[in-house]
Short mmCIF file of C-alpha atoms in Angstrom, two decimals:
data_model
loop_
_atom_site.label_atom_id
_atom_site.label_comp_id
_atom_site.label_asym_id
_atom_site.label_seq_id
_atom_site.Cartn_x
_atom_site.Cartn_y
_atom_site.Cartn_z
CA UNK Y 38 50.71 -63.01 -12.82
CA UNK Y 39 47.20 -61.97 -13.88
CA UNK Y 40 43.91 -63.82 -13.56
CA UNK Y 41 41.17 -64.26 -16.16
CA UNK Y 42 37.66 -64.92 -14.84
CA UNK Y 43 35.09 -66.24 -17.30
CA UNK Y 44 31.72 -64.60 -16.62
CA UNK Y 45 30.05 -64.32 -20.01
CA UNK Y 46 27.33 -66.96 -19.81
CA UNK Y 47 23.67 -66.52 -19.02
CA UNK Y 48 22.95 -69.55 -16.86
CA UNK Y 49 19.75 -70.58 -18.65
CA UNK Y 50 19.15 -73.52 -16.33
CA UNK Y 51 18.81 -71.06 -13.47
CA UNK Y 52 15.80 -69.30 -14.96
CA UNK Y 53 13.76 -67.38 -13.82
CA UNK Y 54 16.50 -65.93 -11.58
CA UNK Y 55 18.77 -65.21 -14.54
CA UNK Y 56 16.05 -63.35 -16.43
CA UNK Y 57 17.06 -60.25 -14.49
CA UNK Y 58 20.71 -60.90 -13.56
CA UNK Y 59 23.65 -62.98 -14.78
CA UNK Y 60 24.27 -66.19 -12.88
CA UNK Y 61 27.48 -64.73 -11.52
CA UNK Y 62 25.55 -62.10 -9.52
CA UNK Y 63 23.19 -64.51 -7.75
CA UNK Y 64 23.98 -64.15 -4.07
CA UNK Y 65 24.47 -66.91 -1.53
CA UNK Y 66 25.11 -66.01 2.12
CA UNK Y 67 25.13 -62.34 1.09
CA UNK Y 68 27.83 -62.59 -1.63
CA UNK Y 69 27.54 -62.97 -5.41
CA UNK Y 70 28.94 -66.20 -6.82
CA UNK Y 71 31.61 -64.25 -8.71
CA UNK Y 72 32.77 -62.66 -5.44
CA UNK Y 73 33.81 -66.06 -4.10
CA UNK Y 74 36.02 -66.45 -7.18
CA UNK Y 75 37.57 -63.01 -6.71
CA UNK Y 76 38.26 -63.73 -3.05
CA UNK Y 77 40.06 -66.98 -3.93
CA UNK Y 78 42.15 -65.25 -6.59
CA UNK Y 79 43.15 -62.52 -4.14
CA UNK Y 80 44.21 -65.07 -1.50
CA UNK Y 81 46.53 -66.53 -4.16
CA UNK Y 82 48.25 -63.13 -4.27
CA UNK Y 83 46.80 -62.02 -7.61
CA UNK Y 84 45.21 -58.59 -7.78
CA UNK Y 85 45.29 -57.82 -11.52
CA UNK Y 86 42.12 -59.39 -12.95
CA UNK Y 87 40.41 -59.51 -16.35
CA UNK Y 88 36.73 -60.49 -16.32
CA UNK Y 89 35.32 -61.82 -19.59
CA UNK Y 90 31.66 -60.77 -19.84
CA UNK Y 91 28.76 -60.92 -22.27
CA UNK Y 92 25.27 -61.49 -20.79
CA UNK Y 93 24.16 -58.42 -18.80
CA UNK Y 94 27.77 -57.29 -18.67
CA UNK Y 95 26.74 -53.81 -17.49
CA UNK Y 96 25.41 -55.29 -14.25
CA UNK Y 97 28.68 -57.08 -13.53
CA UNK Y 98 30.67 -53.93 -14.27
CA UNK Y 99 28.38 -51.80 -12.12
CA UNK Y 100 28.65 -54.17 -9.18
CA UNK Y 101 32.43 -54.72 -9.10
CA UNK Y 102 33.62 -51.54 -10.81
CA UNK Y 103 37.39 -51.22 -11.10
CA UNK Y 104 37.92 -53.38 -8.01
CA UNK Y 105 39.71 -50.65 -6.05
CA UNK Y 106 37.35 -50.97 -3.07
CA UNK Y 107 38.60 -54.57 -2.68
CA UNK Y 108 42.25 -53.85 -3.30
CA UNK Y 109 41.99 -55.23 -6.84
CA UNK Y 110 42.55 -53.91 -10.35
CA UNK Y 111 39.69 -55.20 -12.49
CA UNK Y 112 39.35 -54.69 -16.24
CA UNK Y 113 36.73 -56.11 -18.58
CA UNK Y 114 36.68 -57.62 -22.04
CA UNK Y 115 33.54 -58.77 -23.84
CA UNK Y 116 33.04 -62.06 -25.63
CA UNK Y 117 31.17 -61.16 -28.82
CA UNK Y 118 29.28 -64.45 -29.02
CA UNK Y 119 28.73 -67.23 -26.49
CA UNK Y 120 30.85 -69.82 -28.28
CA UNK Y 121 32.26 -71.76 -25.33
CA UNK Y 122 35.07 -71.55 -22.81
CA UNK Y 123 37.76 -71.95 -25.43
CA UNK Y 124 36.52 -68.93 -27.33
CA UNK Y 125 36.09 -66.95 -24.10
CA UNK Y 126 39.71 -67.56 -23.16
CA UNK Y 127 41.00 -66.30 -26.53
CA UNK Y 128 39.41 -62.86 -26.11
CA UNK Y 129 41.69 -62.26 -23.09
CA UNK Y 130 44.91 -63.16 -24.96
CA UNK Y 131 46.11 -59.61 -25.48
CA UNK Y 132 45.51 -58.73 -21.82
CA UNK Y 133 47.67 -61.37 -20.13
CA UNK Y 134 51.38 -61.96 -19.68
CA UNK Y 135 53.29 -65.16 -20.29
CA UNK Y 136 51.66 -67.01 -17.36
CA UNK Y 137 48.14 -66.48 -16.07
CA UNK Y 138 45.40 -68.01 -13.95
CA UNK Y 139 42.04 -68.82 -15.54
CA UNK Y 140 38.96 -69.43 -13.38
CA UNK Y 141 35.36 -70.26 -14.26
CA UNK Y 142 33.41 -67.45 -12.62
CA UNK Y 143 30.19 -69.38 -12.02
CA UNK Y 144 31.52 -71.87 -9.44
CA UNK Y 145 32.07 -71.53 -5.71
CA UNK Y 146 35.60 -72.02 -4.38
CA UNK Y 147 37.11 -72.14 -0.92
CA UNK Y 148 39.48 -69.23 -0.42
CA UNK Y 149 42.68 -71.27 -0.73
CA UNK Y 150 41.63 -73.24 -3.84
CA UNK Y 151 43.32 -71.01 -6.43
CA UNK Y 152 46.45 -70.73 -4.28
CA UNK Y 153 46.82 -74.52 -4.32
CA UNK Y 154 46.93 -74.52 -8.13
CA UNK Y 155 49.31 -71.55 -8.34
CA UNK Y 156 51.68 -73.07 -5.78
CA UNK Y 157 52.00 -76.29 -7.80
CA UNK Y 158 52.68 -74.33 -10.97
CA UNK Y 159 55.38 -72.23 -9.30
CA UNK Y 160 57.02 -75.36 -7.88
CA UNK Y 161 56.99 -77.49 -11.04
CA UNK Y 162 56.82 -74.96 -13.93
CA UNK Y 163 54.86 -77.21 -16.34
CA UNK Y 164 52.97 -75.98 -19.40
CA UNK Y 165 49.74 -76.01 -17.39
CA UNK Y 166 48.16 -77.02 -14.09
CA UNK Y 167 44.50 -77.77 -13.57
CA UNK Y 168 42.43 -78.42 -10.46
CA UNK Y 169 40.16 -81.44 -10.15
CA UNK Y 170 37.63 -82.47 -7.55
CA UNK Y 171 36.05 -85.84 -6.68
CA UNK Y 172 32.38 -86.12 -7.72
CA UNK Y 173 29.65 -88.66 -7.04
CA UNK Y 174 28.28 -88.75 -10.60
CA UNK Y 175 31.17 -88.57 -13.09
CA UNK Y 176 28.74 -88.87 -16.02
CA UNK Y 177 27.68 -85.24 -15.38
CA UNK Y 178 31.18 -83.72 -15.67
CA UNK Y 179 34.37 -83.51 -17.66
CA UNK Y 180 36.40 -86.38 -16.18
CA UNK Y 181 40.18 -86.75 -16.01
CA UNK Y 182 42.13 -89.66 -17.46
CA UNK Y 183 45.64 -89.78 -16.06
CA UNK Y 184 49.04 -90.58 -17.50
CA UNK Y 185 51.96 -91.23 -15.12
CA UNK Y 186 50.57 -90.22 -11.76
CA UNK Y 187 49.48 -86.59 -11.66
CA UNK Y 188 49.84 -85.85 -15.38
CA UNK Y 189 46.82 -85.34 -17.60
CA UNK Y 190 46.28 -87.67 -20.55
CA UNK Y 191 42.89 -86.36 -21.64
CA UNK Y 192 39.56 -84.99 -20.45
CA UNK Y 193 36.43 -86.97 -21.30
CA UNK Y 194 33.26 -84.91 -21.32
CA UNK Y 195 30.32 -86.61 -19.57
CA UNK Y 196 31.36 -90.25 -20.00
CA UNK Y 197 28.76 -92.99 -19.93
CA UNK Y 198 27.70 -94.07 -16.46
CA UNK Y 199 30.08 -96.71 -15.15
CA UNK Y 200 32.70 -96.07 -17.85
CA UNK Y 201 34.52 -93.03 -16.45
CA UNK Y 202 38.30 -93.46 -16.09
CA UNK Y 203 38.19 -91.76 -12.67
CA UNK Y 204 35.83 -89.84 -10.39
CA UNK Y 205 37.86 -86.65 -10.67
CA UNK Y 206 36.13 -83.79 -12.47
CA UNK Y 207 37.47 -80.61 -13.99
CA UNK Y 208 37.15 -77.98 -11.24
CA UNK Y 209 37.50 -74.89 -13.45
CA UNK Y 210 40.79 -73.51 -12.07
CA UNK Y 211 43.92 -73.45 -14.25
CA UNK Y 212 47.36 -71.91 -14.60
CA UNK Y 213 48.52 -71.59 -18.22
CA UNK Y 214 51.50 -70.41 -20.16
CA UNK Y 215 50.90 -68.63 -23.47
CA UNK Y 216 51.24 -72.03 -25.14
CA UNK Y 217 47.52 -72.56 -24.51
CA UNK Y 218 46.57 -69.89 -27.06
CA UNK Y 219 48.31 -71.78 -29.86
CA UNK Y 220 46.26 -74.86 -29.04
CA UNK Y 221 43.04 -72.85 -28.81
CA UNK Y 222 43.58 -71.82 -32.43
CA UNK Y 223 43.60 -75.50 -33.45
CA UNK Y 224 40.55 -76.90 -31.66
CA UNK Y 225 37.26 -77.62 -33.41
CA UNK Y 226 33.66 -77.25 -32.38
CA UNK Y 227 32.47 -79.85 -29.91
CA UNK Y 228 29.24 -81.86 -29.90
CA UNK Y 229 27.71 -78.90 -28.04
CA UNK Y 230 28.60 -76.63 -30.98
CA UNK Y 231 31.14 -74.79 -28.81
CA UNK Y 232 34.91 -74.38 -28.67
CA UNK Y 233 35.97 -76.14 -25.46
CA UNK Y 234 38.96 -75.06 -23.38
CA UNK Y 235 39.35 -78.66 -22.21
CA UNK Y 236 40.02 -79.79 -25.80
CA UNK Y 237 43.04 -77.49 -25.89
CA UNK Y 238 44.29 -79.04 -22.63
CA UNK Y 239 43.95 -82.53 -24.06
CA UNK Y 240 45.82 -81.36 -27.15
CA UNK Y 241 48.67 -80.01 -24.98
CA UNK Y 242 48.97 -83.37 -23.24
CA UNK Y 243 48.81 -85.28 -26.54
CA UNK Y 244 51.75 -83.23 -27.84
CA UNK Y 245 53.86 -84.38 -24.91
CA UNK Y 246 53.53 -81.17 -22.91
CA UNK Y 247 53.29 -81.51 -19.15
CA UNK Y 248 49.82 -80.76 -17.77
CA UNK Y 249 49.77 -81.42 -14.04
CA UNK Y 250 46.63 -82.12 -12.01
CA UNK Y 251 46.04 -81.14 -8.39
CA UNK Y 252 43.10 -82.48 -6.43
CA UNK Y 253 41.00 -80.10 -4.35
CA UNK Y 254 39.23 -81.28 -1.25
CA UNK Y 255 35.63 -82.14 -2.11
CA UNK Y 256 34.42 -79.48 0.33
CA UNK Y 257 36.49 -76.73 -1.35
CA UNK Y 258 34.34 -76.55 -4.49
CA UNK Y 259 30.67 -76.28 -5.35
CA UNK Y 260 28.97 -76.41 -8.74
CA UNK Y 261 25.78 -74.36 -9.12
CA UNK Y 262 24.04 -75.62 -12.23
CA UNK Y 263 20.33 -75.87 -11.37
CA UNK Y 264 18.01 -73.81 -9.18
CA UNK Y 265 17.90 -76.30 -6.32
CA UNK Y 266 21.72 -76.30 -6.19
CA UNK Y 267 21.46 -72.77 -4.82
CA UNK Y 268 20.02 -74.10 -1.57
CA UNK Y 269 23.03 -76.38 -1.01
CA UNK Y 270 25.40 -73.64 -2.20
CA UNK Y 271 23.89 -71.24 0.30
CA UNK Y 272 24.39 -73.75 3.12
CA UNK Y 273 27.94 -74.39 1.88
CA UNK Y 274 28.68 -70.67 2.15
CA UNK Y 275 26.86 -70.24 5.47
CA UNK Y 276 28.98 -72.95 7.05
CA UNK Y 277 32.11 -70.97 6.05
CA UNK Y 278 30.72 -67.64 7.22
CA UNK Y 279 32.26 -65.69 10.05
CA UNK Y 280 29.18 -64.80 12.07
CA UNK Y 281 28.81 -61.49 13.87
CA UNK Y 282 25.82 -60.01 15.65
CA UNK Y 283 26.05 -56.30 14.93
CA UNK Y 284 22.43 -55.19 14.53
CA UNK Y 285 19.63 -54.38 16.96
CA UNK Y 286 18.37 -57.41 18.88
CA UNK Y 287 15.27 -56.63 20.91
CA UNK Y 288 14.67 -58.18 24.29
CA UNK Y 289 12.84 -61.46 23.88
CA UNK Y 290 14.50 -62.42 20.58
CA UNK Y 291 16.63 -65.58 20.65
CA UNK Y 292 19.58 -66.44 18.40
CA UNK Y 293 20.95 -70.00 18.45
CA UNK Y 294 24.05 -71.22 16.64
CA UNK Y 295 25.94 -69.32 13.95
CA UNK Y 296 23.87 -66.25 13.06
CA UNK Y 297 25.23 -63.21 11.24
CA UNK Y 298 23.22 -60.01 11.77
CA UNK Y 299 24.38 -56.94 9.84
CA UNK Y 300 24.80 -53.61 11.61
CA UNK Y 301 21.63 -51.94 10.37
CA UNK Y 302 19.41 -55.04 10.68
CA UNK Y 303 16.71 -55.35 13.36
CA UNK Y 304 15.47 -58.50 15.09
CA UNK Y 305 12.19 -57.87 16.89
CA UNK Y 306 11.00 -59.44 20.12
CA UNK Y 307 9.79 -63.04 19.96
CA UNK Y 308 11.88 -63.97 16.92
CA UNK Y 309 13.69 -67.31 17.14
CA UNK Y 310 16.64 -67.70 14.75
CA UNK Y 311 18.41 -71.02 14.40
CA UNK Y 312 21.76 -70.84 12.63
CA UNK Y 313 23.48 -70.98 10.32
CA UNK Y 314 21.60 -67.91 9.12
CA UNK Y 315 22.70 -64.72 7.35
CA UNK Y 316 20.73 -61.47 7.79
CA UNK Y 317 21.87 -58.55 5.65
CA UNK Y 318 21.75 -54.77 6.07
CA UNK Y 319 18.43 -53.05 6.88
CA UNK Y 320 16.56 -56.34 7.19
CA UNK Y 321 13.63 -56.18 9.62
CA UNK Y 322 12.66 -59.50 11.19
CA UNK Y 323 9.60 -60.29 13.31
CA UNK Y 324 8.11 -60.06 15.81
CA UNK Y 325 7.29 -63.66 16.75
CA UNK Y 326 8.74 -65.42 13.71
CA UNK Y 327 10.88 -68.52 13.23
CA UNK Y 328 13.93 -68.34 10.94
CA UNK Y 329 15.35 -71.84 10.56
CA UNK Y 330 18.82 -73.02 9.60
CA UNK Y 331 20.17 -72.63 6.07
CA UNK Y 332 18.42 -69.31 5.45
CA UNK Y 333 19.83 -66.09 3.98
CA UNK Y 334 17.84 -62.87 4.14
CA UNK Y 335 18.95 -60.11 1.78
CA UNK Y 336 19.21 -56.37 2.18
CA UNK Y 337 16.01 -54.55 3.21
CA UNK Y 338 14.02 -57.75 3.53
CA UNK Y 339 10.95 -57.58 5.76
CA UNK Y 340 9.77 -60.72 7.52
CA UNK Y 341 6.41 -60.20 9.21
CA UNK Y 342 4.71 -61.45 12.35
CA UNK Y 343 4.37 -65.23 12.82
CA UNK Y 344 6.28 -66.09 9.60
CA UNK Y 345 8.34 -69.29 9.34
CA UNK Y 346 11.23 -69.54 6.89
CA UNK Y 347 13.27 -72.72 6.48
CA UNK Y 348 16.43 -73.35 4.43
CA UNK Y 349 15.69 -70.62 1.89
CA UNK Y 350 17.28 -67.77 -0.04
CA UNK Y 351 15.28 -64.55 0.24
CA UNK Y 352 16.80 -61.84 -1.94
CA UNK Y 353 16.99 -58.07 -1.45
CA UNK Y 354 13.92 -55.95 -0.66
CA UNK Y 355 11.48 -58.86 -0.53
CA UNK Y 356 8.60 -58.69 1.96
CA UNK Y 357 7.08 -61.85 3.43
CA UNK Y 358 3.69 -60.97 4.95
CA UNK Y 359 2.52 -62.24 8.33
CA UNK Y 360 1.34 -65.83 8.83
CA UNK Y 361 3.29 -67.05 5.78
CA UNK Y 362 5.52 -70.10 5.34
CA UNK Y 363 8.53 -70.37 3.00
CA UNK Y 364 10.42 -73.66 2.92
CA UNK Y 365 13.38 -74.84 0.81
CA UNK Y 366 12.77 -72.04 -1.70
CA UNK Y 367 14.62 -69.35 -3.66
CA UNK Y 368 12.75 -66.03 -3.73
CA UNK Y 369 13.96 -63.22 -6.01
CA UNK Y 370 14.31 -59.51 -5.29
CA UNK Y 371 11.44 -57.15 -4.51
CA UNK Y 372 8.82 -59.85 -4.14
CA UNK Y 373 5.82 -59.15 -1.92
CA UNK Y 374 3.89 -61.95 -0.23
CA UNK Y 375 0.38 -61.30 0.97
CA UNK Y 376 -0.58 -62.57 4.44
CA UNK Y 377 -0.85 -66.33 4.70
CA UNK Y 378 1.12 -67.18 1.55
CA UNK Y 379 2.31 -70.80 1.70
CA UNK Y 380 5.05 -72.57 -0.28
CA UNK Y 381 4.65 -76.33 -0.05
CA UNK Y 382 7.95 -78.24 -0.01
CA UNK Y 383 6.85 -81.89 0.32
CA UNK Y 384 4.83 -84.02 -2.07
CA UNK Y 385 1.72 -85.68 -0.65
CA UNK Y 386 3.11 -89.09 -1.74
CA UNK Y 387 6.54 -88.28 -0.24
CA UNK Y 388 8.21 -88.91 -3.63
CA UNK Y 389 11.19 -86.95 -5.04
CA UNK Y 390 10.26 -83.53 -6.40
CA UNK Y 391 10.56 -82.74 -10.11
CA UNK Y 392 11.21 -79.38 -11.77
CA UNK Y 393 11.13 -78.30 -15.40
CA UNK Y 394 14.52 -77.08 -16.66
CA UNK Y 395 14.77 -75.82 -20.27
CA UNK Y 396 11.50 -77.57 -21.18
CA UNK Y 397 12.68 -80.88 -19.71
CA UNK Y 398 11.19 -82.37 -16.55
CA UNK Y 399 14.03 -83.32 -14.21
CA UNK Y 400 14.11 -85.31 -11.00
CA UNK Y 401 15.76 -82.99 -8.48
CA UNK Y 402 16.65 -85.88 -6.20
CA UNK Y 403 15.28 -83.84 -3.33
CA UNK Y 404 12.53 -85.01 -1.02
CA UNK Y 405 11.96 -81.42 0.07
CA UNK Y 406 11.94 -78.52 -2.36
CA UNK Y 407 9.69 -75.47 -2.46
CA UNK Y 408 9.56 -72.87 -5.22
CA UNK Y 409 11.80 -70.63 -7.32
CA UNK Y 410 10.40 -67.16 -7.92
CA UNK Y 411 11.85 -64.45 -10.12
CA UNK Y 412 12.03 -60.79 -9.14
CA UNK Y 413 8.95 -58.66 -8.43
CA UNK Y 414 6.52 -61.53 -7.91
CA UNK Y 415 3.49 -60.53 -5.83
CA UNK Y 416 0.92 -62.72 -4.12
CA UNK Y 417 -2.49 -62.03 -2.66
CA UNK Y 418 -3.60 -63.33 0.72
CA UNK Y 419 -3.57 -67.09 1.15
CA UNK Y 420 -1.91 -67.76 -2.20
CA UNK Y 421 -0.16 -71.14 -2.23
CA UNK Y 422 2.47 -72.91 -4.33
CA UNK Y 423 2.96 -76.62 -4.89
CA UNK Y 424 6.49 -78.11 -4.64
CA UNK Y 425 8.90 -77.53 -7.52
CA UNK Y 426 7.06 -74.77 -9.38
CA UNK Y 427 8.75 -71.71 -10.85
CA UNK Y 428 7.30 -68.26 -11.45
CA UNK Y 429 8.75 -65.72 -13.86
CA UNK Y 430 9.53 -62.13 -12.84
CA UNK Y 431 6.84 -59.45 -12.58
CA UNK Y 432 3.99 -61.94 -12.19
CA UNK Y 433 1.09 -61.48 -9.76
CA UNK Y 434 -0.68 -64.41 -8.13
CA UNK Y 435 -4.13 -63.57 -6.83
CA UNK Y 436 -5.69 -64.28 -3.45
CA UNK Y 437 -6.47 -67.94 -2.65
CA UNK Y 438 -4.93 -69.15 -5.93
CA UNK Y 439 -2.97 -72.42 -5.83
CA UNK Y 440 -0.04 -72.51 -8.26
CA UNK Y 441 0.38 -76.08 -9.51
CA UNK Y 442 2.58 -75.48 -12.57
CA UNK Y 443 5.19 -73.00 -13.77
CA UNK Y 444 3.96 -69.49 -14.53
CA UNK Y 445 5.45 -67.19 -17.18
CA UNK Y 446 6.77 -63.71 -16.48
CA UNK Y 447 4.67 -60.53 -16.71
CA UNK Y 448 1.39 -62.33 -15.98
CA UNK Y 449 -1.59 -61.95 -13.66
CA UNK Y 450 -3.16 -65.16 -12.37
CA UNK Y 451 -6.54 -64.85 -10.63
CA UNK Y 452 -8.96 -67.35 -9.14
CA UNK Y 453 -12.44 -67.20 -10.65
CA UNK Y 454 -15.27 -67.61 -8.20
CA UNK Y 455 -18.99 -67.60 -8.57
CA UNK Y 456 -21.07 -65.42 -6.33
CA UNK Y 457 -24.63 -66.11 -5.28
CA UNK Y 458 -25.92 -63.18 -3.28
CA UNK Y 459 -29.54 -63.37 -2.20
CA UNK Y 460 -31.67 -61.33 0.17
CA UNK Y 461 -32.34 -62.85 3.57
CA UNK Y 462 -35.66 -64.56 3.92
CA UNK Y 463 -38.29 -62.35 5.45
CA UNK Y 464 -36.51 -59.15 4.49
#
């Protein structure tokens, strides 16, 4: 059995992070999202994998290569246009055998999630098996309507609030026979102007074919759709991390709880680290800083003296200058914070924080949320950011400037000040 991983999309709602990488390569707890999918497929005993790519496909290929370093055989096929999951599945038709696993490559899965779906297929031998997961807001997902216990009747995309037939959402893991490709040839464009894989599943069930449903534990799955979801996804992954302290820990540093320190990382004296925390290779932390729970620090990060970081994702090669504070934020690669840079994460009126996603202002539902910065953002001393703002890659924010709204990429933002220099009296 082979596995097909869908990794063609851009992830526009995750801008500005996806301006410089596909969503599938955003890292949480030191691993790209797509790596969690590969790990789950491997645990199911499948090592022959086809990854369907499109957006920044070269970066995905460069990162995972042929898979041999992980004991996998990975090949790639490109989706010519982003026309939906149904179209993406069809481009892999000539690469798979009679039965195959299909996984959405932009979700997080527990390691045994794919195995659960494969085991049911092997036991029952239906036309298809799909995984579902209980969700709190069914109106945001494709929801399952059942026929006769665990059999699928149909999938209803984003039903009206209060009118969903269940609270079980499509979890993006399937086992198919080749029958699915016949149905994919018959589906039509959806309301989203895309060919939907779920429409082919509904068509299978309507034709009397057996499509079985298996429910994953709610904790075995995580959907990353919006920038603030990355904070919860990071914590989800940290809580499943096997922590090891392998790096250099100077006398006077204190590690509490589950803290992973990579072999070439260095924790300087006076640092206090409160797990769960992940610290990657060649990171240099401290002295005298406070790294709070829910934080991941990427490769070659530098965290200066008297810095506090709380519940944040700091990506590779970013430097946070001394006397700075970063809270509930996602900071891209190769950013450089001048001394005293502050990210605010709480509104003055204590209301929920809003963020603009694809030109639409959305309520994040979060009381605490800092900023989302793209790669190569630089700040001058004492720059500050209000809650919920985003900054595009390669933008510079000048000294003492307060960022109160989203900033575009490739910009320089400076604070104008008036000078009044006069000679001293009597001179």
